[in-house]
């Protein structure tokens, strides 16, 4: 969430843009030795890590429920099917000041509706603490196209100047979709179709509701957050699956196409205000990578954005679901996503400031090195809530503390994997979660706050926290046990991130060389130079269009 008058560091708002994959892949696959750290640098810790900036004071606001019902007469982005695969990316702005201008916006994405120009979503987004001064909602409608880039089909802006106890809200109101920022190709196809059929309408509409649920309880008036629903999505990356060259066994012996799984889970807010961490400037190039100011920083920034869009790839295989609030059923869905205690898996995770939990499996034995695993998961966000790694242990006794009994792994325990189906009572499992992240270096003193937040969201699951430094021996022992179990128990390969969370010195040298070649116009790299210039210019043009859209005059409801 960000005040429109208070612009943040530019970030890409285009969900997919794949014209730079070849360049991104070159940059991401660089490998080399670890950088040498001098004694002088050890004396002074690098900037970043936990940020104690308090949330600005403000009176409690109101809880609103936004419902995106349906759209009609959308343009056709696919000339073959004369249809689209539409979804909505919504952004909520208020005039509440943020702790830092780089704090990410409040955003919400609906599932994609396949082959429809009249999609029905009926998706809800419940936001707490919207101030009495109102809000500005921007709903951008896109056509999902994982093979190319997602075309924008149009925008709807809703601006409310004031909210009070008696505010009547907005009830299934029809808003005209603005074409100004839409895809010219999609509107051209629709224009041609309208000449052939009188049933094709030239103006699209979006139907929305906004309901006042009451004043938000508590004293968290200085920020807005997502209450619910607790939506989850499961992503399978075709690119990484092909690079891995492996396929998981499917049902009834059938082979599945993709075997790399990424997961997103919206947790019920608010995230504890203490969980607030900035990237750590462990090397000079890191600030440029996050701020995208230097040429090298911009290249790295875009490479990581593209890695994020590849890992969290939305396509026809993406699976969606949601829960109204935390429950035992929600905990079981989480356990299902992480395959319970089967296979000794270890996961890399990031929790965003608005409570979105993103995680994938990680491991040393798989070779493609993402530039920075936690940076990729955060989508190069400057500030996050928490990050690290986690794994699941099955308990022998549901009534005893996890660290005071035998667990699987490492011990063989009857009544579950690998020889039987996992028990479906969350009380028989523990989530072991740590702060092992070199990119953000979360403060170990805040692990109790993280534990309470996870206990609230994962009903019935026992939570164990480990400090990557203070509990280093126990953490290393338990992760070794996980890896040993994976060797014995894993029946299929999963394509995972490299354990290294930082970039090597040879990576820096290679990027320096590339930047120098581009700056000096090296003849042998003219093709790459031209591609990079076009890539960066295209990003700038798109960001300019996005900014113009954001700064456009706020329309009334019929906008």
XYZ file of C-alpha atoms in Angstrom:
559
model
C 0.000 0.000 0.000
C 1.324 3.335 -0.969
C -0.002 6.874 -1.200
C -0.158 7.899 -4.875
C 1.436 11.219 -3.944
C 4.360 9.375 -2.467
C 5.907 7.439 -5.404
C 8.099 4.457 -4.639
C 11.112 3.013 -6.403
C 9.996 1.832 -9.820
C 9.019 -1.784 -10.058
C 7.570 -3.761 -12.943
C 3.797 -4.132 -12.713
C 3.572 -6.236 -15.862
C 2.926 -9.769 -14.544
C 4.735 -11.513 -17.386
C 7.368 -10.272 -19.797
C 9.586 -12.888 -21.348
C 11.445 -11.073 -24.137
C 14.676 -11.171 -22.142
C 14.783 -14.833 -21.114
C 17.971 -15.630 -23.004
C 19.851 -12.759 -21.373
C 18.346 -13.484 -17.952
C 19.327 -17.143 -18.195
C 22.955 -16.226 -18.997
C 23.141 -13.926 -16.009
C 21.439 -16.342 -13.637
C 23.646 -19.322 -14.424
C 26.949 -17.674 -13.582
C 28.958 -19.636 -11.023
C 32.201 -19.095 -9.173
C 33.945 -19.082 -5.865
C 32.651 -17.285 -2.798
C 33.811 -13.711 -2.270
C 36.724 -13.122 0.059
C 35.715 -11.126 3.145
C 38.416 -9.039 4.747
C 38.801 -8.574 8.468
C 38.042 -4.874 8.063
C 34.616 -5.622 6.575
C 33.814 -8.025 9.404
C 34.251 -5.260 11.952
C 31.335 -3.248 10.571
C 28.162 -5.153 9.697
C 26.606 -4.235 6.337
C 23.551 -1.999 6.184
C 20.151 -3.692 6.216
C 18.459 -6.476 8.146
C 15.897 -5.683 10.827
C 14.431 -2.168 10.586
C 12.931 -0.750 13.787
C 11.054 2.095 12.069
C 7.624 2.195 13.762
C 4.300 2.187 11.936
C 2.987 5.786 11.715
C 0.265 6.563 14.244
C -3.311 6.772 12.963
C -6.805 6.096 14.338
C -8.397 2.718 13.540
C -10.027 2.537 10.123
C -12.707 0.356 8.550
C -12.804 -3.197 7.214
C -14.043 -3.415 3.619
C -14.906 -6.373 1.403
C -14.156 -5.872 -2.290
C -15.908 -8.314 -4.631
C -14.931 -8.655 -8.284
C -18.062 -10.214 -9.755
C -17.740 -10.368 -13.522
C -16.797 -8.588 -16.711
C -18.523 -8.341 -20.079
C -17.431 -7.672 -23.650
C -13.698 -7.852 -23.024
C -11.425 -7.538 -26.079
C -10.108 -10.695 -27.723
C -6.391 -11.225 -27.136
C -6.212 -14.599 -28.928
C -6.929 -14.400 -32.652
C -7.217 -18.193 -32.947
C -9.969 -18.633 -30.357
C -11.366 -15.084 -30.669
C -11.304 -15.037 -26.880
C -9.110 -14.194 -23.869
C -7.872 -15.735 -20.612
C -8.681 -12.813 -18.295
C -7.731 -12.111 -14.708
C -7.731 -8.988 -12.517
C -4.727 -7.477 -10.767
C -6.104 -5.003 -8.221
C -4.182 -2.396 -6.248
C -5.533 -0.457 -3.265
C -4.116 2.971 -2.398
C -4.932 5.096 0.645
C -3.416 8.252 2.097
C -1.921 6.428 5.095
C 1.831 7.135 5.202
C 4.115 4.096 4.984
C 7.234 3.368 7.006
C 9.328 3.742 3.844
C 8.382 4.767 0.338
C 9.744 1.428 -0.934
C 7.095 -0.577 0.964
C 5.194 -2.668 -1.610
C 1.657 -1.869 -2.707
C -1.411 -3.731 -1.494
C -2.276 -6.034 -4.378
C -4.655 -8.889 -5.138
C -4.862 -11.267 -8.120
C -7.913 -13.238 -9.116
C -7.687 -16.700 -10.699
C -7.654 -16.804 -14.491
C -10.860 -17.628 -16.361
C -10.138 -19.612 -19.528
C -11.391 -18.675 -23.004
C -13.942 -16.060 -22.077
C -14.684 -12.448 -22.929
C -17.478 -12.485 -20.324
C -15.666 -13.949 -17.297
C -17.259 -14.535 -13.884
C -14.890 -14.419 -10.891
C -16.960 -13.618 -7.766
C -13.662 -13.209 -5.881
C -13.555 -11.450 -2.517
C -10.713 -9.400 -1.015
C -11.186 -8.277 2.603
C -8.996 -5.371 3.716
C -8.728 -4.045 7.279
C -8.034 -0.506 8.432
C -8.998 1.476 5.345
C -8.957 5.063 6.678
C -11.980 7.356 6.897
C -10.390 9.455 4.132
C -11.286 6.707 1.654
C -9.361 4.830 -0.999
C -8.450 4.611 -4.674
C -8.800 1.157 -6.224
C -7.196 0.338 -9.567
C -8.393 -2.879 -11.200
C -6.262 -3.836 -14.193
C -7.612 -6.603 -16.402
C -5.036 -8.770 -18.213
C -5.059 -11.644 -20.660
C -2.830 -14.443 -19.356
C -0.275 -15.566 -21.932
C 2.626 -17.513 -20.369
C 4.245 -18.143 -23.770
C 4.651 -14.415 -24.514
C 3.567 -11.629 -22.161
C 0.272 -10.774 -20.521
C -1.679 -8.164 -22.533
C -3.591 -5.569 -20.609
C -7.254 -5.496 -21.647
C -8.175 -2.316 -19.801
C -8.517 -0.565 -16.438
C -11.194 0.430 -13.974
C -10.556 3.106 -11.337
C -12.791 3.481 -8.284
C -12.222 6.461 -6.008
C -14.092 6.982 -2.703
C -13.367 10.232 -0.859
C -14.857 9.378 2.532
C -15.910 6.367 4.594
C -17.978 6.455 7.774
C -20.182 4.230 9.910
C -23.149 4.906 7.634
C -21.385 4.451 4.291
C -23.718 2.439 2.030
C -20.914 0.959 -0.075
C -21.106 -0.068 -3.727
C -23.482 -2.864 -4.714
C -22.819 -4.754 -7.967
C -22.100 -1.570 -9.851
C -21.074 -1.631 -13.492
C -17.912 0.273 -14.380
C -16.847 1.072 -17.913
C -13.432 -0.379 -18.769
C -11.003 2.261 -19.970
C -9.216 1.319 -23.190
C -6.404 3.865 -23.049
C -3.861 1.475 -21.536
C -5.189 -1.641 -23.232
C -3.482 -3.868 -25.781
C -3.818 -2.417 -29.293
C -3.692 -5.944 -30.713
C -6.640 -7.116 -28.597
C -8.770 -4.108 -29.473
C -7.900 -4.466 -33.153
C -9.082 -8.089 -33.105
C -12.320 -7.046 -31.414
C -12.827 -4.242 -33.941
C -12.462 -6.683 -36.807
C -14.821 -9.157 -35.123
C -17.445 -6.424 -34.632
C -17.526 -5.842 -38.394
C -18.386 -9.496 -38.910
C -20.942 -9.823 -36.111
C -23.380 -7.362 -34.610
C -23.220 -9.263 -31.299
C -19.682 -8.042 -30.549
C -19.735 -4.977 -28.278
C -16.997 -2.341 -28.516
C -17.117 -1.247 -24.858
C -16.393 -3.597 -21.953
C -17.618 -3.391 -18.365
C -16.566 -4.688 -14.944
C -19.076 -5.330 -12.159
C -17.819 -4.789 -8.599
C -19.063 -4.403 -5.043
C -17.518 -2.784 -1.964
C -19.146 -3.615 1.381
C -18.472 -1.965 4.731
C -18.034 -4.708 7.358
C -17.503 -2.320 10.271
C -14.747 -0.517 12.078
C -11.503 -2.461 12.372
C -10.826 -3.643 15.919
C -7.561 -2.991 17.744
C -5.056 -0.167 17.610
C -3.345 -0.973 14.274
C -4.655 2.183 12.609
C -1.409 3.084 10.877
C -1.523 0.425 8.141
C -3.909 -1.629 6.031
C -3.660 -5.401 5.691
C -5.377 -8.398 4.100
C -7.808 -10.183 6.400
C -8.809 -12.796 3.881
C -9.685 -14.998 2.285
C -6.593 -17.194 2.738
C -6.062 -17.891 -0.945
C -3.416 -20.349 -2.144
C -1.988 -21.229 -5.527
C 0.285 -23.993 -6.795
C 2.565 -23.298 -9.770
C 4.462 -25.630 -12.095
C 7.295 -24.225 -14.155
C 7.556 -25.665 -17.691
C 10.940 -24.046 -18.338
C 12.593 -25.465 -15.237
C 10.891 -28.810 -15.732
C 12.410 -29.088 -19.200
C 15.833 -28.016 -17.961
C 15.654 -30.639 -15.209
C 14.805 -33.363 -17.705
C 12.761 -35.277 -15.123
C 9.080 -36.139 -14.766
C 7.152 -37.132 -11.683
C 5.060 -40.294 -11.822
C 1.404 -39.346 -12.155
C -1.810 -41.091 -11.281
C -2.348 -44.577 -12.701
C 1.192 -44.602 -14.067
C 0.738 -41.502 -16.243
C 3.635 -39.039 -16.434
C 3.115 -35.448 -15.380
C 4.595 -32.716 -17.536
C 6.222 -30.566 -14.895
C 7.940 -31.416 -11.666
C 8.998 -28.092 -10.191
C 6.405 -26.815 -7.747
C 6.140 -23.298 -6.312
C 3.511 -22.317 -3.743
C 1.836 -19.136 -2.533
C -0.363 -18.937 0.553
C -2.067 -15.794 1.819
C -1.889 -15.776 5.619
C -4.443 -13.919 7.741
C -3.111 -10.549 8.880
C -1.934 -8.473 10.407
C 1.697 -9.551 10.162
C 3.360 -8.536 13.481
C 4.674 -4.997 13.061
C 8.063 -6.098 14.436
C 8.613 -8.355 11.404
C 10.131 -5.752 9.090
C 13.408 -6.435 7.299
C 15.387 -4.730 4.541
C 17.856 -6.372 2.172
C 21.445 -6.489 3.468
C 24.129 -4.674 1.461
C 26.688 -7.442 1.813
C 28.337 -6.360 -1.470
C 28.438 -2.983 -3.273
C 26.335 -4.198 -6.230
C 23.399 -5.306 -4.027
C 21.859 -1.838 -3.565
C 21.864 -1.300 -7.327
C 20.194 -4.674 -7.805
C 17.265 -3.699 -5.564
C 17.034 -0.029 -6.578
C 17.699 -0.718 -10.273
C 19.757 2.451 -10.626
C 22.984 1.314 -12.302
C 23.169 -0.610 -15.579
C 24.377 -3.741 -13.822
C 21.785 -3.307 -11.095
C 19.038 -2.957 -13.679
C 20.195 -6.095 -15.493
C 20.223 -8.082 -12.246
C 16.895 -6.619 -11.155
C 15.206 -7.618 -14.397
C 16.852 -11.057 -14.358
C 15.418 -11.726 -10.893
C 11.967 -10.410 -11.871
C 12.002 -12.849 -14.778
C 13.143 -15.673 -12.514
C 10.224 -14.879 -10.207
C 7.733 -14.886 -13.078
C 9.140 -18.212 -14.300
C 9.029 -19.887 -10.880
C 5.587 -18.477 -9.984
C 4.334 -19.112 -13.508
C 0.586 -18.724 -14.115
C -0.753 -21.023 -16.833
C -3.369 -23.703 -17.437
C -1.710 -26.013 -14.900
C -1.862 -23.499 -12.031
C -4.100 -24.729 -9.206
C -6.091 -22.259 -7.080
C -8.025 -22.477 -3.835
C -8.919 -20.496 -0.719
C -10.193 -20.722 2.854
C -12.351 -18.076 4.571
C -9.985 -18.028 7.558
C -7.347 -20.231 9.265
C -8.671 -23.719 10.025
C -7.627 -27.367 10.344
C -8.579 -27.782 6.677
C -6.209 -24.959 5.751
C -3.396 -26.592 7.741
C -4.013 -29.900 5.959
C -3.829 -28.128 2.585
C -0.450 -26.672 3.588
C 0.768 -30.135 4.623
C -0.443 -31.498 1.302
C 1.463 -28.789 -0.615
C 4.688 -29.734 1.182
C 4.012 -33.506 0.862
C 3.653 -33.981 4.636
C 6.847 -35.597 6.006
C 7.626 -37.596 2.878
C 11.045 -37.353 1.255
C 12.977 -35.214 3.729
C 12.248 -32.009 1.830
C 13.631 -28.601 2.839
C 11.874 -25.419 1.656
C 13.030 -21.861 1.067
C 10.432 -19.229 2.022
C 9.643 -15.527 2.152
C 6.743 -13.840 3.976
C 5.784 -10.466 2.507
C 4.677 -7.462 4.554
C 1.046 -8.287 3.727
C 1.418 -11.920 4.795
C 1.840 -13.759 1.508
C 3.920 -16.883 2.153
C 5.948 -18.011 -0.878
C 7.999 -21.198 -0.842
C 9.696 -23.810 -3.011
C 11.807 -26.846 -2.306
C 15.559 -26.238 -2.244
C 18.627 -28.465 -2.191
C 22.352 -28.671 -2.852
C 22.174 -31.512 -5.327
C 20.475 -29.519 -8.084
C 22.602 -27.351 -10.271
C 20.934 -24.224 -11.668
C 21.869 -21.345 -9.387
C 19.304 -18.579 -9.013
C 21.038 -15.282 -8.319
C 19.548 -15.075 -4.837
C 16.817 -17.422 -3.739
C 15.144 -15.123 -1.212
C 15.436 -12.101 -3.512
C 13.719 -14.107 -6.233
C 10.919 -15.221 -3.903
C 10.329 -11.635 -2.752
C 10.277 -10.455 -6.409
C 13.155 -8.092 -5.522
C 11.156 -6.315 -2.808
C 13.312 -4.016 -0.699
C 11.318 -4.775 2.478
C 9.784 -8.081 3.592
C 8.488 -9.498 6.879
C 10.647 -12.632 7.276
C 12.595 -15.249 5.311
C 14.540 -18.454 5.818
C 14.003 -22.196 5.392
C 11.609 -24.773 6.866
C 10.820 -28.489 6.848
C 8.192 -30.851 8.262
C 8.663 -33.573 10.906
C 6.078 -36.220 11.816
C 5.757 -36.882 15.549
C 5.438 -40.208 17.293
C 3.243 -38.710 20.030
C 0.792 -35.903 19.275
C 0.726 -34.811 22.918
C 4.462 -34.363 23.565
C 6.700 -31.389 22.601
C 8.399 -31.979 19.209
C 11.957 -31.653 20.505
C 11.359 -34.157 23.315
C 10.418 -37.182 21.228
C 11.277 -39.264 18.162
C 10.313 -37.798 14.794
C 10.300 -38.836 11.145
C 12.825 -38.159 9.831
C 15.281 -39.395 11.095
C 13.503 -42.263 12.898
C 11.231 -44.779 11.184
C 7.753 -44.321 12.690
C 4.817 -46.534 11.792
C 1.588 -45.113 10.436
C 2.978 -42.793 7.775
C 5.493 -42.301 4.953
C 7.276 -43.959 3.336
C 5.251 -47.165 3.767
C 1.790 -45.796 4.553
C -0.406 -42.770 3.902
C 0.327 -39.780 6.160
C -1.963 -39.204 9.145
C -4.368 -36.324 8.584
C -4.309 -34.889 12.091
C -2.106 -31.726 12.165
C -1.226 -32.509 15.799
C 1.121 -35.243 14.532
C 3.332 -32.762 12.670
C 5.749 -29.978 13.505
C 6.889 -27.147 11.268
C 10.572 -26.434 11.901
C 11.231 -22.926 10.600
C 14.370 -20.765 10.771
C 15.824 -17.378 9.778
C 18.541 -18.752 7.471
C 18.555 -15.994 4.837
C 21.683 -14.138 3.782
C 19.705 -11.632 1.708
C 17.548 -10.189 4.530
C 19.157 -11.716 7.662
C 16.041 -11.708 9.888
C 16.624 -10.915 13.557
C 16.639 -14.051 15.734
C 15.024 -12.122 18.603
C 11.870 -11.922 16.485
C 11.472 -15.691 16.084
C 8.884 -15.800 18.919
C 6.777 -13.234 17.007
C 7.064 -15.359 13.871
C 6.071 -18.451 15.868
C 2.895 -16.808 17.232
C 1.924 -15.601 13.761
C 2.380 -19.064 12.243
C 0.514 -20.727 15.120
C -2.430 -18.420 14.452
C -2.522 -19.349 10.769
C -1.714 -23.080 10.936
C -4.243 -24.459 13.386
C -3.145 -27.604 15.227
C 0.395 -27.641 13.816
C 3.276 -27.501 16.282
C 5.789 -24.752 15.450
C 9.510 -25.015 16.250
C 11.801 -22.054 15.497
C 15.579 -22.223 15.058
C 18.139 -19.418 15.022
C 20.563 -19.966 12.134
C 23.431 -18.771 14.349
C 22.459 -19.544 17.932
C 21.056 -22.966 17.005
C 23.486 -23.600 14.150
C 24.603 -27.061 15.341
C 21.063 -28.359 15.891
C 19.882 -26.790 12.629
C 22.757 -28.321 10.644
C 22.141 -31.731 12.218
C 18.409 -31.667 11.458
C 18.922 -30.518 7.861
C 21.528 -33.222 7.335
C 18.955 -35.730 8.568
C 16.463 -34.319 6.075
C 18.917 -34.718 3.192
C 19.872 -38.227 4.231
C 16.201 -39.160 4.372
C 15.679 -37.712 0.917
C 18.428 -39.944 -0.490
C 16.745 -43.043 0.948
C 13.096 -42.109 0.618
C 12.727 -39.788 -2.361
C 10.961 -41.668 -5.143
C 11.177 -38.850 -7.663
C 13.294 -35.836 -8.389
C 12.146 -32.288 -7.845
C 14.004 -29.473 -9.546
C 15.156 -27.142 -6.825
C 17.107 -24.010 -6.101
C 20.750 -24.057 -5.156
C 21.359 -23.565 -1.439
C 23.654 -20.567 -2.025
C 21.771 -17.407 -1.111
C 24.402 -14.977 -2.341
C 26.288 -14.270 -5.516
C 29.896 -15.258 -5.979
C 32.824 -12.988 -6.779
C 33.080 -14.503 -10.263
C 29.447 -13.540 -10.837
C 30.373 -9.944 -10.027
C 33.389 -10.056 -12.325
C 31.287 -11.424 -15.176
C 28.666 -8.736 -14.685
C 31.374 -6.074 -14.565
C 32.720 -7.401 -17.852
C 29.322 -7.373 -19.485
C 28.523 -3.873 -18.261
C 31.917 -2.623 -19.505
C 31.403 -4.215 -22.911
C 28.013 -2.609 -23.230
C 29.290 0.801 -22.141
C 32.330 0.681 -24.465
C 30.433 -0.686 -27.455
C 32.505 -3.852 -27.825
C 31.971 -5.032 -31.399
C 31.802 -8.666 -30.389
C 28.808 -7.936 -28.187
C 26.805 -5.619 -30.439
C 23.929 -8.076 -30.658
C 23.749 -8.467 -26.880
C 24.152 -4.718 -26.439
C 21.241 -4.064 -28.784
C 19.112 -6.637 -26.976
C 19.863 -5.166 -23.564
C 19.153 -1.630 -24.749
C 15.852 -2.742 -26.222
C 15.008 -4.660 -23.045
C 15.709 -1.677 -20.811
C 14.004 0.783 -23.174
C 10.925 -1.439 -23.304
C 10.793 -1.583 -19.521
C 11.102 2.192 -19.292
C 8.323 2.752 -21.814
C 6.028 0.337 -19.993
C 6.820 1.928 -16.620
C 6.081 5.338 -18.133
C 2.686 4.122 -19.325
C 1.972 2.599 -15.905
C 2.921 5.870 -14.196
C 0.705 7.877 -16.554
C -2.135 5.529 -15.748
C -1.507 5.872 -12.001
C -1.397 9.670 -12.220
C -4.494 9.930 -14.417
C -7.391 12.051 -13.176
C -9.406 9.952 -10.783
C -12.774 9.177 -12.389
C -16.136 8.788 -10.751
C -17.810 5.398 -10.429
C -18.852 5.402 -14.065
C -15.204 6.115 -15.159
